Short mmCIF file of C-alpha atoms in Angstrom, two decimals:
data_model
loop_
_atom_site.label_atom_id
_atom_site.label_comp_id
_atom_site.label_asym_id
_atom_site.label_seq_id
_atom_site.Cartn_x
_atom_site.Cartn_y
_atom_site.Cartn_z
CA MET A 11 19.32 -48.98 47.28
CA PHE A 12 18.17 -46.16 44.99
CA SER A 13 14.64 -45.57 43.78
CA PHE A 14 13.85 -45.61 40.11
CA PRO A 15 13.86 -41.79 39.67
CA GLY A 16 17.09 -41.50 41.62
CA SER A 17 18.72 -44.24 39.58
CA THR A 18 17.61 -42.56 36.37
CA LEU A 19 19.06 -39.20 37.38
CA LEU A 20 22.32 -40.82 38.49
CA LEU A 21 22.56 -42.72 35.22
CA LEU A 22 21.96 -39.54 33.21
CA ALA A 23 24.62 -37.71 35.24
CA PHE A 24 27.18 -40.44 34.53
CA PHE A 25 26.21 -40.51 30.88
CA PHE A 26 26.58 -36.77 30.35
CA SER A 27 29.82 -36.68 32.34
CA GLY A 28 31.27 -39.50 30.29
CA PHE A 29 30.07 -37.96 27.05
CA THR A 30 31.71 -34.67 28.01
CA LEU A 31 35.02 -36.36 28.89
CA PHE A 32 35.22 -38.43 25.70
CA SER A 33 33.91 -35.80 23.23
CA GLY A 34 35.44 -32.71 24.82
CA ILE A 35 32.19 -30.75 24.36
CA SER A 36 31.50 -28.09 26.96
CA TRP A 37 27.90 -27.98 28.08
CA PHE A 38 28.31 -24.29 28.82
CA SER A 39 29.08 -23.76 25.13
CA VAL A 40 26.02 -25.81 24.24
CA MET A 41 23.85 -23.70 26.53
CA ASP A 42 25.37 -20.52 25.11
CA GLY A 43 24.58 -21.74 21.59
CA ILE A 44 21.03 -22.62 22.53
CA GLY A 45 20.59 -19.26 24.25
CA GLY A 46 21.99 -17.41 21.22
CA GLY A 47 19.68 -19.34 18.91
CA LEU A 48 16.67 -18.53 21.08
CA LEU A 49 17.71 -14.86 21.12
CA GLN A 50 17.99 -14.79 17.32
CA LEU A 51 14.63 -16.51 17.04
CA SER A 52 13.00 -13.99 19.37
CA ARG A 53 14.46 -11.09 17.38
CA TYR A 54 13.20 -12.62 14.14
CA LEU A 55 9.72 -13.08 15.60
CA VAL A 56 9.65 -9.49 16.88
CA ALA A 57 10.80 -8.14 13.48
CA SER A 58 8.19 -10.26 11.70
CA PHE A 59 5.50 -8.97 14.06
CA ASP A 60 6.60 -5.38 13.43
CA ARG A 61 6.49 -5.91 9.66
CA ILE A 62 3.01 -7.40 9.85
CA ARG A 63 1.83 -4.54 12.06
CA ASP A 64 3.32 -1.90 9.73
CA ALA A 65 1.75 -3.60 6.70
CA ARG A 66 -1.66 -3.60 8.38
CA LYS A 67 -1.24 0.02 9.38
CA ALA A 68 -0.26 0.97 5.81
CA GLN A 69 -3.31 -0.84 4.45
CA GLN A 70 -5.51 0.96 6.96
CA VAL A 71 -4.05 4.36 6.00
CA LYS A 72 -4.49 3.53 2.31
CA ARG A 73 -8.09 2.48 2.93
CA GLN A 74 -8.80 5.69 4.85
CA ARG A 75 -7.22 7.81 2.10
CA ASN A 76 -9.27 6.05 -0.58
CA GLU A 77 -12.43 6.68 1.43
CA ALA A 78 -11.44 10.33 1.85
CA VAL A 79 -10.84 10.61 -1.90
CA LYS A 80 -14.26 9.11 -2.62
CA ILE A 81 -15.94 11.53 -0.21
CA GLU A 82 -14.03 14.48 -1.68
CA THR A 83 -14.96 13.37 -5.22
CA LYS A 84 -18.64 13.29 -4.28
CA LYS A 85 -18.33 16.77 -2.75
CA ILE A 86 -16.67 18.09 -5.92
CA GLU A 87 -19.41 16.60 -8.09
CA LYS A 88 -22.12 18.28 -6.00
CA ARG A 89 -20.49 21.70 -5.69
CA THR A 90 -20.95 24.64 -8.03
CA PRO A 91 -18.62 24.53 -11.07
CA LEU A 92 -15.48 26.60 -10.68
CA ARG A 93 -15.73 30.03 -12.29
CA ILE A 94 -12.67 30.78 -14.42
CA GLU A 95 -12.30 34.35 -15.62
CA PRO A 96 -11.02 34.88 -19.18
CA VAL A 97 -7.39 35.88 -19.61
CA ILE A 98 -6.77 39.38 -20.92
CA LYS A 99 -3.81 39.06 -23.24
CA LYS A 100 -3.89 42.49 -24.82
CA MET A 101 -1.12 44.75 -23.54
CA GLU A 102 -1.57 48.48 -23.41
CA THR A 103 1.13 50.59 -24.98
CA GLY A 104 2.74 53.04 -22.60
CA LYS A 105 2.81 56.78 -23.19
CA ARG A 106 6.58 56.78 -23.39
CA VAL A 107 6.55 54.16 -26.15
CA GLU A 108 4.05 56.19 -28.19
CA LYS A 109 6.08 59.32 -27.66
CA GLU A 110 9.35 57.70 -28.78
CA ARG A 111 7.72 56.37 -31.93
CA GLN A 112 7.70 59.92 -33.26
CA VAL A 113 10.87 60.74 -35.14
CA PRO A 114 12.50 63.86 -33.65
CA LEU A 115 13.32 66.67 -36.09
CA PHE A 116 16.48 67.66 -34.24
CA GLU A 117 18.92 65.37 -32.49
CA THR A 118 19.61 66.27 -28.90
CA SER A 119 22.46 64.96 -26.82
CA ALA A 120 21.61 66.31 -23.41
CA ASP A 121 23.41 64.62 -20.56
CA GLY A 122 21.36 62.28 -18.42
CA ASP A 123 18.84 61.24 -21.08
CA LEU A 124 17.60 57.69 -20.89
CA PRO A 125 18.21 55.41 -23.87
CA PRO A 126 15.21 54.92 -26.15
CA LEU A 127 12.89 51.97 -25.58
CA ALA A 128 13.36 50.99 -29.23
CA LEU A 129 16.62 49.32 -28.17
CA LEU A 130 14.58 46.68 -26.34
CA ASP A 131 13.05 43.70 -28.09
CA PRO A 132 9.25 43.71 -28.19
CA ALA A 133 7.48 41.48 -25.70
CA GLN A 134 6.76 38.05 -27.08
CA HIS A 135 3.58 36.25 -26.12
CA SER A 136 4.20 32.55 -25.76
CA GLY A 137 0.49 31.82 -25.69
CA ARG A 138 1.11 29.02 -23.20
CA GLY A 139 -1.28 29.45 -20.32
CA MET A 140 -2.87 27.02 -17.92
CA SER A 141 -5.86 25.20 -19.34
CA ASP A 142 -9.18 25.02 -17.53
CA LYS A 143 -8.39 21.47 -16.39
CA GLU A 144 -5.02 22.56 -15.02
CA LEU A 145 -6.63 25.48 -13.17
CA GLU A 146 -9.26 23.11 -11.79
CA ALA A 147 -6.56 20.68 -10.63
CA MET A 148 -4.53 23.48 -9.04
CA SER A 149 -7.65 24.73 -7.23
CA ARG A 150 -8.25 21.27 -5.78
CA GLN A 151 -4.58 21.12 -4.77
CA VAL A 152 -4.88 24.45 -2.94
CA GLU A 153 -7.86 23.06 -1.01
CA MET A 154 -6.02 19.84 -0.17
CA LYS A 155 -2.86 21.60 1.00
CA LEU A 156 -4.83 23.95 3.25
CA ARG A 157 -6.76 20.96 4.56
CA ASP A 158 -3.42 19.45 5.57
CA PHE A 159 -3.01 22.54 7.79
CA ASN A 160 -6.52 21.98 9.26
CA VAL A 161 -8.04 24.84 7.24
CA GLU A 162 -11.25 24.15 5.30
CA VAL A 163 -11.73 26.34 2.21
CA GLU A 164 -13.40 26.11 -1.20
CA VAL A 165 -11.98 27.71 -4.34
CA VAL A 166 -15.00 29.38 -6.00
CA ALA A 167 -13.29 31.34 -8.80
CA VAL A 168 -9.97 31.64 -10.60
CA SER A 169 -8.64 34.64 -12.54
CA PRO A 170 -5.54 33.55 -14.49
CA GLY A 171 -3.01 36.13 -15.58
CA PRO A 172 0.29 36.24 -17.42
CA VAL A 173 2.27 36.35 -14.17
CA ILE A 174 -0.14 36.09 -11.22
CA THR A 175 -3.16 33.82 -10.88
CA LEU A 176 -5.90 34.91 -8.46
CA TYR A 177 -7.77 32.21 -6.54
CA GLU A 178 -10.91 33.27 -4.67
CA LEU A 179 -11.32 31.20 -1.50
CA GLN A 180 -14.55 30.80 0.44
CA LEU A 181 -13.67 30.13 4.08
CA ALA A 182 -15.52 27.63 6.22
CA PRO A 183 -17.59 29.11 9.07
CA GLY A 184 -15.38 30.08 12.00
CA THR A 185 -12.16 30.22 9.95
CA LYS A 186 -10.17 33.44 10.22
CA ALA A 187 -8.45 34.92 7.17
CA SER A 188 -5.39 35.71 9.29
CA LYS A 189 -4.80 31.98 9.74
CA ILE A 190 -4.28 31.58 5.99
CA THR A 191 -2.11 34.70 5.92
CA ASN A 192 0.19 33.13 8.50
CA LEU A 193 0.38 30.00 6.33
CA SER A 194 1.33 31.84 3.12
CA ARG A 195 4.96 30.69 3.17
CA ASP A 196 4.08 27.11 4.06
CA LEU A 197 1.43 27.10 1.33
CA ALA A 198 3.91 28.42 -1.25
CA ARG A 199 6.37 25.69 -0.28
CA ALA A 200 3.66 23.01 -0.48
CA LEU A 201 2.53 24.21 -3.92
CA SER A 202 6.15 24.50 -5.17
CA THR A 203 5.68 28.14 -6.13
CA ILE A 204 7.79 31.21 -5.49
CA SER A 205 5.38 33.09 -3.26
CA VAL A 206 1.74 33.30 -2.22
CA ARG A 207 0.09 36.59 -1.33
CA VAL A 208 -3.13 36.56 0.67
CA VAL A 209 -5.58 39.48 0.26
CA GLU A 210 -7.86 39.25 3.26
CA VAL A 211 -10.42 41.84 2.13
CA ILE A 212 -11.79 42.12 -1.43
CA PRO A 213 -14.30 44.98 -1.80
CA GLY A 214 -17.77 43.71 -2.61
CA LYS A 215 -16.92 40.04 -2.05
CA SER A 216 -17.04 37.69 0.92
CA VAL A 217 -14.01 35.72 -0.26
CA ILE A 218 -10.28 36.18 0.21
#
């Protein structure tokens, strides 16, 4: 009366109907569970794919940075050694200090006179300045930070001082000094220093 495929389908229908009646299991719940499991599996696969992609991207960035460091190291080895000017530590004595060293013959108490400088403690020299290696490292850092702002420069000389350190920068062809002037605040923030002042014109020199 029924063909073999039809009989098979009818038998399966009776089987599942009977199984549902005796066990009380809802096939809709089963389908929901299967669908939820497939959804969780798809999310896990997508997250795994994203992690693999991010790991490959991080390796690629690391490889590119290592290559850039190697290229920069070769450039540094070929370039002219950085010229570091000697630090002048001797302090000139002001005229007022020399004048107040003389003991007055008569005491005067005129109103409005300033207190003598002898009340102040003499300046103490800590003797702690940046070494040549530290100045060299800071020069390379200045170049790297400006390169992050798409500005190519080369630090050719450094003049360290007790308060201010002067870095002489040789600009790449086509680079305007005003571009670095506009980046002075960003450069100070990147170098973790209080302020950076850019002198665009130095008489007798082609650097800034």
